[in-house]
Amino acid sequence: MVLEVNRMGFEASNITVSLSNINIVNDISLRVKEGQFVGLIGPNGCGKSTLLKSIYKVVKPKQGKVYLNGMDLLNTDPKTVSRMMGVVGQFNEISFDFTVQEMVLMGRTPHKKFLEGDTEDDYEIVQRALDQVSLSGYETRSYSSLSGGEKQRVILARALAQQPTFLVMDEPTNHLDIKYQLQILSVVKKLSVGTLAALHDLELAADYCDYLYMVKQGSVVACGTPIEVLTKKRISDVYDVTCEVYTNPITGGLSIAYLSF
């Protein structure tokens, strides 16, 4: 499927990624409209993370095009891309230690000239980002001393400090307690910026995503609204599990009950 290039929003067209001469991602096309929260779902090893890495330029695709608001991301310098796109990765270990505030301040780097210092506005933006992820008071804490979930929230705060028009998130709720899973997805949802997120939890995907792409063995096998994609048969075929899909009587949302073997 070939997508037309629109002036606003995100589009990836015919992305193929090959590692060690094996196609991990096979001719995937997807779209995120302005302000839309789009989920990428599928079992471990299906190619979700590799696809996202090709979008934020860690892995070079074998073929395909990626556009954000009409800008060709794959042929644009990283600093320019970083002014528009924030990334929350899955693994966030660093070689050198920084304070939480220093980590989040790094999100302001794409907006600065060479050797330009941090301003009062930068510190205000950083503080708002920390407030949004409930890390106010952590400013002087060592990043390396934090738990996995706290580190993940710092990385989200750093992405928020970039003030991006588009977010890419790879399993953003990994290592988080339920409270912070809900908080982080709620924060992102309220931003009303285009978001493409690989998600592991199908019920969270159903609750927060406007649209889903389901991936199996490197290819998109279904796309649509959560209620269209998350059917009993499709979950069984893709995840190799037995389940029931039903309307939650309390929330009115979609719920999934997994049945034992």
PDB file of C-alpha atoms in Angstrom:
ATOM      1  CA  MET A   1       0.000   0.000   0.000  1.00  0.00           C
ATOM      2  CA  VAL A   2       1.382   3.414  -0.993  1.00  0.00           C
ATOM      3  CA  LEU A   3       0.257   6.435   1.018  1.00  0.00           C
ATOM      4  CA  GLU A   4      -0.006   9.948  -0.337  1.00  0.00           C
ATOM      5  CA  VAL A   5       2.181  12.510   1.404  1.00  0.00           C
ATOM      6  CA  ASN A   6       0.018  14.934   3.398  1.00  0.00           C
ATOM      7  CA  ARG A   7       1.231  18.261   4.755  1.00  0.00           C
ATOM      8  CA  MET A   8       0.211  17.419   8.328  1.00  0.00           C
ATOM      9  CA  GLY A   9       0.567  14.203  10.278  1.00  0.00           C
ATOM     10  CA  PHE A  10       2.905  11.239  10.060  1.00  0.00           C
ATOM     11  CA  GLU A  11       3.159   8.678   7.271  1.00  0.00           C
ATOM     12  CA  ALA A  12       5.412   5.675   6.716  1.00  0.00           C
ATOM     13  CA  SER A  13       5.189   4.010   3.336  1.00  0.00           C
ATOM     14  CA  ASN A  14       6.388   0.533   2.321  1.00  0.00           C
ATOM     15  CA  ILE A  15       8.976   0.160   5.097  1.00  0.00           C
ATOM     16  CA  THR A  16      11.121  -2.944   4.871  1.00  0.00           C
ATOM     17  CA  VAL A  17      13.946  -3.565   7.347  1.00  0.00           C
ATOM     18  CA  SER A  18      16.447  -6.369   6.860  1.00  0.00           C
ATOM     19  CA  LEU A  19      18.866  -7.556   9.548  1.00  0.00           C
ATOM     20  CA  SER A  20      21.463 -10.221   8.687  1.00  0.00           C
ATOM     21  CA  ASN A  21      19.730 -10.625   5.312  1.00  0.00           C
ATOM     22  CA  ILE A  22      16.434 -11.510   6.994  1.00  0.00           C
ATOM     23  CA  ASN A  23      13.436  -9.236   6.604  1.00  0.00           C
ATOM     24  CA  ILE A  24      12.268  -8.270  10.083  1.00  0.00           C
ATOM     25  CA  VAL A  25       9.774  -5.698   8.776  1.00  0.00           C
ATOM     26  CA  ASN A  26       7.975  -6.470   5.520  1.00  0.00           C
ATOM     27  CA  ASP A  27       6.556  -3.622   3.420  1.00  0.00           C
ATOM     28  CA  ILE A  28       4.671  -1.892   6.258  1.00  0.00           C
ATOM     29  CA  SER A  29       2.718   1.315   5.640  1.00  0.00           C
ATOM     30  CA  LEU A  30       0.952   3.248   8.353  1.00  0.00           C
ATOM     31  CA  ARG A  31      -0.417   6.691   9.106  1.00  0.00           C
ATOM     32  CA  VAL A  32      -0.930   8.853  12.184  1.00  0.00           C
ATOM     33  CA  LYS A  33      -3.220  11.829  11.716  1.00  0.00           C
ATOM     34  CA  GLU A  34      -2.552  15.091  13.524  1.00  0.00           C
ATOM     35  CA  GLY A  35      -3.373  14.630  17.222  1.00  0.00           C
ATOM     36  CA  GLN A  36      -4.162  10.914  16.833  1.00  0.00           C
ATOM     37  CA  PHE A  37      -2.950   8.214  19.267  1.00  0.00           C
ATOM     38  CA  VAL A  38      -2.064   5.129  17.224  1.00  0.00           C
ATOM     39  CA  GLY A  39      -1.030   1.816  18.742  1.00  0.00           C
ATOM     40  CA  LEU A  40       1.290  -0.796  17.282  1.00  0.00           C
ATOM     41  CA  ILE A  41       0.484  -4.212  18.736  1.00  0.00           C
ATOM     42  CA  GLY A  42       1.674  -7.761  18.195  1.00  0.00           C
ATOM     43  CA  PRO A  43       3.595 -10.536  19.973  1.00  0.00           C
ATOM     44  CA  ASN A  44       7.220 -10.254  21.046  1.00  0.00           C
ATOM     45  CA  GLY A  45       9.603 -10.529  18.102  1.00  0.00           C
ATOM     46  CA  CYS A  46       7.048  -9.500  15.487  1.00  0.00           C
ATOM     47  CA  GLY A  47       9.056  -6.442  14.380  1.00  0.00           C
ATOM     48  CA  LYS A  48       7.377  -3.594  16.294  1.00  0.00           C
ATOM     49  CA  SER A  49      10.542  -2.216  17.876  1.00  0.00           C
ATOM     50  CA  THR A  50      12.548  -2.618  14.676  1.00  0.00           C
ATOM     51  CA  LEU A  51       9.903  -0.678  12.756  1.00  0.00           C
ATOM     52  CA  LEU A  52       9.994   2.129  15.320  1.00  0.00           C
ATOM     53  CA  LYS A  53      13.807   2.227  15.243  1.00  0.00           C
ATOM     54  CA  SER A  54      13.675   2.675  11.481  1.00  0.00           C
ATOM     55  CA  ILE A  55      11.311   5.612  11.979  1.00  0.00           C
ATOM     56  CA  TYR A  56      13.553   7.405  14.477  1.00  0.00           C
ATOM     57  CA  LYS A  57      16.665   6.595  12.453  1.00  0.00           C
ATOM     58  CA  VAL A  58      18.496   4.073  14.642  1.00  0.00           C
ATOM     59  CA  VAL A  59      18.082   1.368  11.982  1.00  0.00           C
ATOM     60  CA  LYS A  60      18.231   2.142   8.271  1.00  0.00           C
ATOM     61  CA  PRO A  61      15.342   0.607   6.320  1.00  0.00           C
ATOM     62  CA  LYS A  62      16.041  -1.424   3.227  1.00  0.00           C
ATOM     63  CA  GLN A  63      13.263   0.474   1.475  1.00  0.00           C
ATOM     64  CA  GLY A  64      10.463   2.900   2.228  1.00  0.00           C
ATOM     65  CA  LYS A  65       9.696   6.538   2.990  1.00  0.00           C
ATOM     66  CA  VAL A  66       8.840   8.318   6.233  1.00  0.00           C
ATOM     67  CA  TYR A  67       7.238  11.776   6.352  1.00  0.00           C
ATOM     68  CA  LEU A  68       6.266  14.066   9.218  1.00  0.00           C
ATOM     69  CA  ASN A  69       4.212  17.115   8.301  1.00  0.00           C
ATOM     70  CA  GLY A  70       5.519  16.717   4.766  1.00  0.00           C
ATOM     71  CA  MET A  71       9.185  16.536   5.833  1.00  0.00           C
ATOM     72  CA  ASP A  72      11.221  13.540   4.591  1.00  0.00           C
ATOM     73  CA  LEU A  73      12.526  12.227   7.936  1.00  0.00           C
ATOM     74  CA  LEU A  74      14.985   9.717   6.513  1.00  0.00           C
ATOM     75  CA  ASN A  75      16.785  12.451   4.557  1.00  0.00           C
ATOM     76  CA  THR A  76      16.674  15.183   7.196  1.00  0.00           C
ATOM     77  CA  ASP A  77      19.412  15.890   9.753  1.00  0.00           C
ATOM     78  CA  PRO A  78      18.780  14.501  13.265  1.00  0.00           C
ATOM     79  CA  LYS A  79      18.655  17.881  15.031  1.00  0.00           C
ATOM     80  CA  THR A  80      15.902  19.139  12.732  1.00  0.00           C
ATOM     81  CA  VAL A  81      13.971  15.891  13.230  1.00  0.00           C
ATOM     82  CA  SER A  82      14.386  16.180  17.021  1.00  0.00           C
ATOM     83  CA  ARG A  83      12.694  19.569  17.040  1.00  0.00           C
ATOM     84  CA  MET A  84       9.541  17.854  15.796  1.00  0.00           C
ATOM     85  CA  MET A  85       9.720  14.261  17.033  1.00  0.00           C
ATOM     86  CA  GLY A  86      10.253  12.974  20.565  1.00  0.00           C
ATOM     87  CA  VAL A  87      11.229   9.372  21.305  1.00  0.00           C
ATOM     88  CA  VAL A  88      10.611   7.252  24.394  1.00  0.00           C
ATOM     89  CA  GLY A  89      12.622   4.074  23.920  1.00  0.00           C
ATOM     90  CA  GLN A  90      12.401   0.742  25.670  1.00  0.00           C
ATOM     91  CA  PHE A  91      15.939   0.626  27.105  1.00  0.00           C
ATOM     92  CA  ASN A  92      17.274   3.743  28.811  1.00  0.00           C
ATOM     93  CA  GLU A  93      20.628   2.918  30.389  1.00  0.00           C
ATOM     94  CA  ILE A  94      23.422   5.475  29.997  1.00  0.00           C
ATOM     95  CA  SER A  95      27.210   5.293  30.419  1.00  0.00           C
ATOM     96  CA  PHE A  96      27.549   8.507  32.441  1.00  0.00           C
ATOM     97  CA  ASP A  97      25.485   9.633  35.382  1.00  0.00           C
ATOM     98  CA  PHE A  98      23.368  12.778  35.366  1.00  0.00           C
ATOM     99  CA  THR A  99      20.821  14.305  37.666  1.00  0.00           C
ATOM    100  CA  VAL A 100      17.160  14.011  36.736  1.00  0.00           C
ATOM    101  CA  GLN A 101      17.032  17.703  35.868  1.00  0.00           C
ATOM    102  CA  GLU A 102      20.102  17.387  33.615  1.00  0.00           C
ATOM    103  CA  MET A 103      18.529  14.423  31.830  1.00  0.00           C
ATOM    104  CA  VAL A 104      15.311  16.300  31.127  1.00  0.00           C
ATOM    105  CA  LEU A 105      17.195  19.451  30.081  1.00  0.00           C
ATOM    106  CA  MET A 106      18.700  17.383  27.252  1.00  0.00           C
ATOM    107  CA  GLY A 107      15.274  17.574  25.660  1.00  0.00           C
ATOM    108  CA  ARG A 108      15.884  21.285  25.058  1.00  0.00           C
ATOM    109  CA  THR A 109      19.090  20.655  23.036  1.00  0.00           C
ATOM    110  CA  PRO A 110      17.436  20.512  19.573  1.00  0.00           C
ATOM    111  CA  HIS A 111      16.116  24.043  20.083  1.00  0.00           C
ATOM    112  CA  LYS A 112      19.525  25.578  20.888  1.00  0.00           C
ATOM    113  CA  LYS A 113      22.325  27.057  18.851  1.00  0.00           C
ATOM    114  CA  PHE A 114      25.889  25.791  19.234  1.00  0.00           C
ATOM    115  CA  LEU A 115      27.150  26.399  22.817  1.00  0.00           C
ATOM    116  CA  GLU A 116      23.938  28.207  23.782  1.00  0.00           C
ATOM    117  CA  GLY A 117      23.237  27.929  27.509  1.00  0.00           C
ATOM    118  CA  ASP A 118      20.055  26.955  29.329  1.00  0.00           C
ATOM    119  CA  THR A 119      17.568  29.753  29.906  1.00  0.00           C
ATOM    120  CA  GLU A 120      14.901  30.458  32.491  1.00  0.00           C
ATOM    121  CA  ASP A 121      12.307  29.309  29.926  1.00  0.00           C
ATOM    122  CA  ASP A 122      14.166  25.993  29.547  1.00  0.00           C
ATOM    123  CA  TYR A 123      14.026  25.372  33.292  1.00  0.00           C
ATOM    124  CA  GLU A 124      10.326  26.221  33.387  1.00  0.00           C
ATOM    125  CA  ILE A 125       9.608  23.789  30.539  1.00  0.00           C
ATOM    126  CA  VAL A 126      11.638  21.080  32.315  1.00  0.00           C
ATOM    127  CA  GLN A 127       9.772  21.654  35.572  1.00  0.00           C
ATOM    128  CA  ARG A 128       6.398  21.374  33.842  1.00  0.00           C
ATOM    129  CA  ALA A 129       7.509  18.122  32.221  1.00  0.00           C
ATOM    130  CA  LEU A 130       8.596  16.699  35.585  1.00  0.00           C
ATOM    131  CA  ASP A 131       5.313  17.768  37.134  1.00  0.00           C
ATOM    132  CA  GLN A 132       3.396  15.977  34.375  1.00  0.00           C
ATOM    133  CA  VAL A 133       5.083  12.654  35.163  1.00  0.00           C
ATOM    134  CA  SER A 134       4.925  13.109  38.977  1.00  0.00           C
ATOM    135  CA  LEU A 135       8.676  13.557  39.437  1.00  0.00           C
ATOM    136  CA  SER A 136       8.652  17.020  40.984  1.00  0.00           C
ATOM    137  CA  GLY A 137      11.216  16.939  43.794  1.00  0.00           C
ATOM    138  CA  TYR A 138      13.478  14.496  41.939  1.00  0.00           C
ATOM    139  CA  GLU A 139      15.490  17.228  40.187  1.00  0.00           C
ATOM    140  CA  THR A 140      18.782  16.594  42.036  1.00  0.00           C
ATOM    141  CA  ARG A 141      18.430  12.811  42.236  1.00  0.00           C
ATOM    142  CA  SER A 142      20.963  10.700  40.362  1.00  0.00           C
ATOM    143  CA  TYR A 143      19.387   9.142  37.283  1.00  0.00           C
ATOM    144  CA  SER A 144      21.311   5.883  37.828  1.00  0.00           C
ATOM    145  CA  SER A 145      19.844   5.531  41.333  1.00  0.00           C
ATOM    146  CA  LEU A 146      16.255   5.429  40.070  1.00  0.00           C
ATOM    147  CA  SER A 147      14.072   2.392  39.572  1.00  0.00           C
ATOM    148  CA  GLY A 148      13.271   1.204  36.062  1.00  0.00           C
ATOM    149  CA  GLY A 149       9.843   2.805  36.204  1.00  0.00           C
ATOM    150  CA  GLU A 150      11.231   6.119  37.450  1.00  0.00           C
ATOM    151  CA  LYS A 151      13.813   6.131  34.669  1.00  0.00           C
ATOM    152  CA  GLN A 152      11.048   5.562  32.135  1.00  0.00           C
ATOM    153  CA  ARG A 153       9.160   8.567  33.471  1.00  0.00           C
ATOM    154  CA  VAL A 154      12.318  10.702  33.246  1.00  0.00           C
ATOM    155  CA  ILE A 155      12.720   9.709  29.595  1.00  0.00           C
ATOM    156  CA  LEU A 156       9.109  10.669  28.915  1.00  0.00           C
ATOM    157  CA  ALA A 157       9.695  14.007  30.662  1.00  0.00           C
ATOM    158  CA  ARG A 158      12.738  14.563  28.444  1.00  0.00           C
ATOM    159  CA  ALA A 159      10.624  13.901  25.368  1.00  0.00           C
ATOM    160  CA  LEU A 160       7.936  16.289  26.646  1.00  0.00           C
ATOM    161  CA  ALA A 161      10.594  18.969  27.190  1.00  0.00           C
ATOM    162  CA  GLN A 162      11.340  18.802  23.468  1.00  0.00           C
ATOM    163  CA  GLN A 163       7.794  20.092  22.902  1.00  0.00           C
ATOM    164  CA  PRO A 164       7.401  17.781  19.895  1.00  0.00           C
ATOM    165  CA  THR A 165       4.566  17.682  17.400  1.00  0.00           C
ATOM    166  CA  PHE A 166       4.925  13.889  17.206  1.00  0.00           C
ATOM    167  CA  LEU A 167       5.856  11.172  19.716  1.00  0.00           C
ATOM    168  CA  VAL A 168       7.246   7.686  19.105  1.00  0.00           C
ATOM    169  CA  MET A 169       7.063   5.369  22.106  1.00  0.00           C
ATOM    170  CA  ASP A 170       8.378   1.812  22.336  1.00  0.00           C
ATOM    171  CA  GLU A 171       6.622  -0.031  25.174  1.00  0.00           C
ATOM    172  CA  PRO A 172       6.396   3.153  27.307  1.00  0.00           C
ATOM    173  CA  THR A 173       4.687   1.361  30.195  1.00  0.00           C
ATOM    174  CA  ASN A 174       7.392  -1.288  30.647  1.00  0.00           C
ATOM    175  CA  HIS A 175       8.550  -1.602  34.287  1.00  0.00           C
ATOM    176  CA  LEU A 176       5.779   0.686  35.507  1.00  0.00           C
ATOM    177  CA  ASP A 177       3.277   0.043  38.277  1.00  0.00           C
ATOM    178  CA  ILE A 178      -0.357   0.141  37.161  1.00  0.00           C
ATOM    179  CA  LYS A 179      -0.789   3.671  38.561  1.00  0.00           C
ATOM    180  CA  TYR A 180       2.029   5.042  36.412  1.00  0.00           C
ATOM    181  CA  GLN A 181       1.015   3.031  33.340  1.00  0.00           C
ATOM    182  CA  LEU A 182      -2.335   4.811  33.448  1.00  0.00           C
ATOM    183  CA  GLN A 183      -0.753   8.153  34.287  1.00  0.00           C
ATOM    184  CA  ILE A 184       1.761   8.120  31.446  1.00  0.00           C
ATOM    185  CA  LEU A 185      -0.768   7.105  28.811  1.00  0.00           C
ATOM    186  CA  SER A 186      -3.222   9.693  30.144  1.00  0.00           C
ATOM    187  CA  VAL A 187      -0.556  12.419  30.013  1.00  0.00           C
ATOM    188  CA  VAL A 188       0.320  11.552  26.420  1.00  0.00           C
ATOM    189  CA  LYS A 189      -3.330  11.322  25.402  1.00  0.00           C
ATOM    190  CA  LYS A 190      -4.033  14.800  26.810  1.00  0.00           C
ATOM    191  CA  LEU A 191      -1.141  16.307  24.851  1.00  0.00           C
ATOM    192  CA  SER A 192      -3.168  15.908  21.652  1.00  0.00           C
ATOM    193  CA  VAL A 193      -0.009  15.412  19.600  1.00  0.00           C
ATOM    194  CA  GLY A 194       0.331  12.637  17.055  1.00  0.00           C
ATOM    195  CA  THR A 195       1.603   9.524  18.828  1.00  0.00           C
ATOM    196  CA  LEU A 196       2.758   6.134  17.568  1.00  0.00           C
ATOM    197  CA  ALA A 197       3.247   3.689  20.440  1.00  0.00           C
ATOM    198  CA  ALA A 198       4.163   0.016  20.554  1.00  0.00           C
ATOM    199  CA  LEU A 199       2.062  -1.431  23.353  1.00  0.00           C
ATOM    200  CA  HIS A 200       2.132  -4.818  25.033  1.00  0.00           C
ATOM    201  CA  ASP A 201      -1.112  -4.643  26.996  1.00  0.00           C
ATOM    202  CA  LEU A 202      -4.084  -5.032  24.659  1.00  0.00           C
ATOM    203  CA  GLU A 203      -6.625  -3.603  27.100  1.00  0.00           C
ATOM    204  CA  LEU A 204      -4.515  -0.451  27.553  1.00  0.00           C
ATOM    205  CA  ALA A 205      -4.240  -0.237  23.774  1.00  0.00           C
ATOM    206  CA  ALA A 206      -8.025  -0.499  23.508  1.00  0.00           C
ATOM    207  CA  ASP A 207      -8.560   2.178  26.169  1.00  0.00           C
ATOM    208  CA  TYR A 208      -6.108   4.803  24.919  1.00  0.00           C
ATOM    209  CA  CYS A 209      -5.605   4.288  21.190  1.00  0.00           C
ATOM    210  CA  ASP A 210      -7.756   5.838  18.499  1.00  0.00           C
ATOM    211  CA  TYR A 211      -6.468   3.387  15.898  1.00  0.00           C
ATOM    212  CA  LEU A 212      -4.430   0.162  15.915  1.00  0.00           C
ATOM    213  CA  TYR A 213      -2.048  -1.653  13.607  1.00  0.00           C
ATOM    214  CA  MET A 214      -1.632  -5.335  14.470  1.00  0.00           C
ATOM    215  CA  VAL A 215       1.655  -6.902  13.380  1.00  0.00           C
ATOM    216  CA  LYS A 216       2.583 -10.546  12.971  1.00  0.00           C
ATOM    217  CA  GLN A 217       5.935 -11.789  11.654  1.00  0.00           C
ATOM    218  CA  GLY A 218       6.889  -8.369  10.348  1.00  0.00           C
ATOM    219  CA  SER A 219       3.681  -7.602   8.456  1.00  0.00           C
ATOM    220  CA  VAL A 220       0.491  -5.717   9.272  1.00  0.00           C
ATOM    221  CA  VAL A 221      -2.337  -8.248   9.475  1.00  0.00           C
ATOM    222  CA  ALA A 222      -5.096  -5.877  10.613  1.00  0.00           C
ATOM    223  CA  CYS A 223      -5.735  -2.182  11.175  1.00  0.00           C
ATOM    224  CA  GLY A 224      -8.685  -0.163  12.372  1.00  0.00           C
ATOM    225  CA  THR A 225     -10.297   1.013  15.578  1.00  0.00           C
ATOM    226  CA  PRO A 226      -9.649  -1.123  18.675  1.00  0.00           C
ATOM    227  CA  ILE A 227     -13.097  -2.730  18.476  1.00  0.00           C
ATOM    228  CA  GLU A 228     -12.467  -3.628  14.822  1.00  0.00           C
ATOM    229  CA  VAL A 229      -9.003  -5.084  15.388  1.00  0.00           C
ATOM    230  CA  LEU A 230      -9.265  -6.785  18.783  1.00  0.00           C
ATOM    231  CA  THR A 231     -11.571  -9.654  17.968  1.00  0.00           C
ATOM    232  CA  LYS A 232     -11.484 -13.037  19.648  1.00  0.00           C
ATOM    233  CA  LYS A 233     -10.387 -14.812  16.461  1.00  0.00           C
ATOM    234  CA  ARG A 234      -7.705 -12.302  15.550  1.00  0.00           C
ATOM    235  CA  ILE A 235      -6.148 -12.286  19.025  1.00  0.00           C
ATOM    236  CA  SER A 236      -6.146 -16.087  18.949  1.00  0.00           C
ATOM    237  CA  ASP A 237      -4.520 -16.211  15.504  1.00  0.00           C
ATOM    238  CA  VAL A 238      -1.842 -13.614  16.241  1.00  0.00           C
ATOM    239  CA  TYR A 239      -1.009 -14.338  19.889  1.00  0.00           C
ATOM    240  CA  ASP A 240      -1.786 -18.078  19.919  1.00  0.00           C
ATOM    241  CA  VAL A 241      -4.042 -17.799  22.977  1.00  0.00           C
ATOM    242  CA  THR A 242      -7.670 -18.551  23.767  1.00  0.00           C
ATOM    243  CA  CYS A 243      -9.673 -15.582  24.972  1.00  0.00           C
ATOM    244  CA  GLU A 244     -13.042 -13.910  25.217  1.00  0.00           C
ATOM    245  CA  VAL A 245     -13.570 -10.283  24.221  1.00  0.00           C
ATOM    246  CA  TYR A 246     -16.421  -8.456  25.954  1.00  0.00           C
ATOM    247  CA  THR A 247     -17.717  -5.044  26.972  1.00  0.00           C
ATOM    248  CA  ASN A 248     -16.648  -4.136  30.491  1.00  0.00           C
ATOM    249  CA  PRO A 249     -19.869  -3.563  32.465  1.00  0.00           C
ATOM    250  CA  ILE A 250     -18.241  -0.872  34.628  1.00  0.00           C
ATOM    251  CA  THR A 251     -16.230   1.186  32.131  1.00  0.00           C
ATOM    252  CA  GLY A 252     -18.108   0.358  28.959  1.00  0.00           C
ATOM    253  CA  GLY A 253     -14.754  -0.261  27.294  1.00  0.00           C
ATOM    254  CA  LEU A 254     -13.359  -3.366  25.666  1.00  0.00           C
ATOM    255  CA  SER A 255     -12.007  -6.075  27.983  1.00  0.00           C
ATOM    256  CA  ILE A 256     -10.228  -9.355  27.285  1.00  0.00           C
ATOM    257  CA  ALA A 257     -10.348 -12.507  29.398  1.00  0.00           C
ATOM    258  CA  TYR A 258      -7.544 -14.960  28.680  1.00  0.00           C
ATOM    259  CA  LEU A 259      -8.363 -18.619  29.204  1.00  0.00           C
ATOM    260  CA  SER A 260      -5.863 -21.145  30.544  1.00  0.00           C
ATOM    261  CA  PHE A 261      -4.536 -23.914  28.332  1.00  0.00           C
TER     262      PHE A 261
END
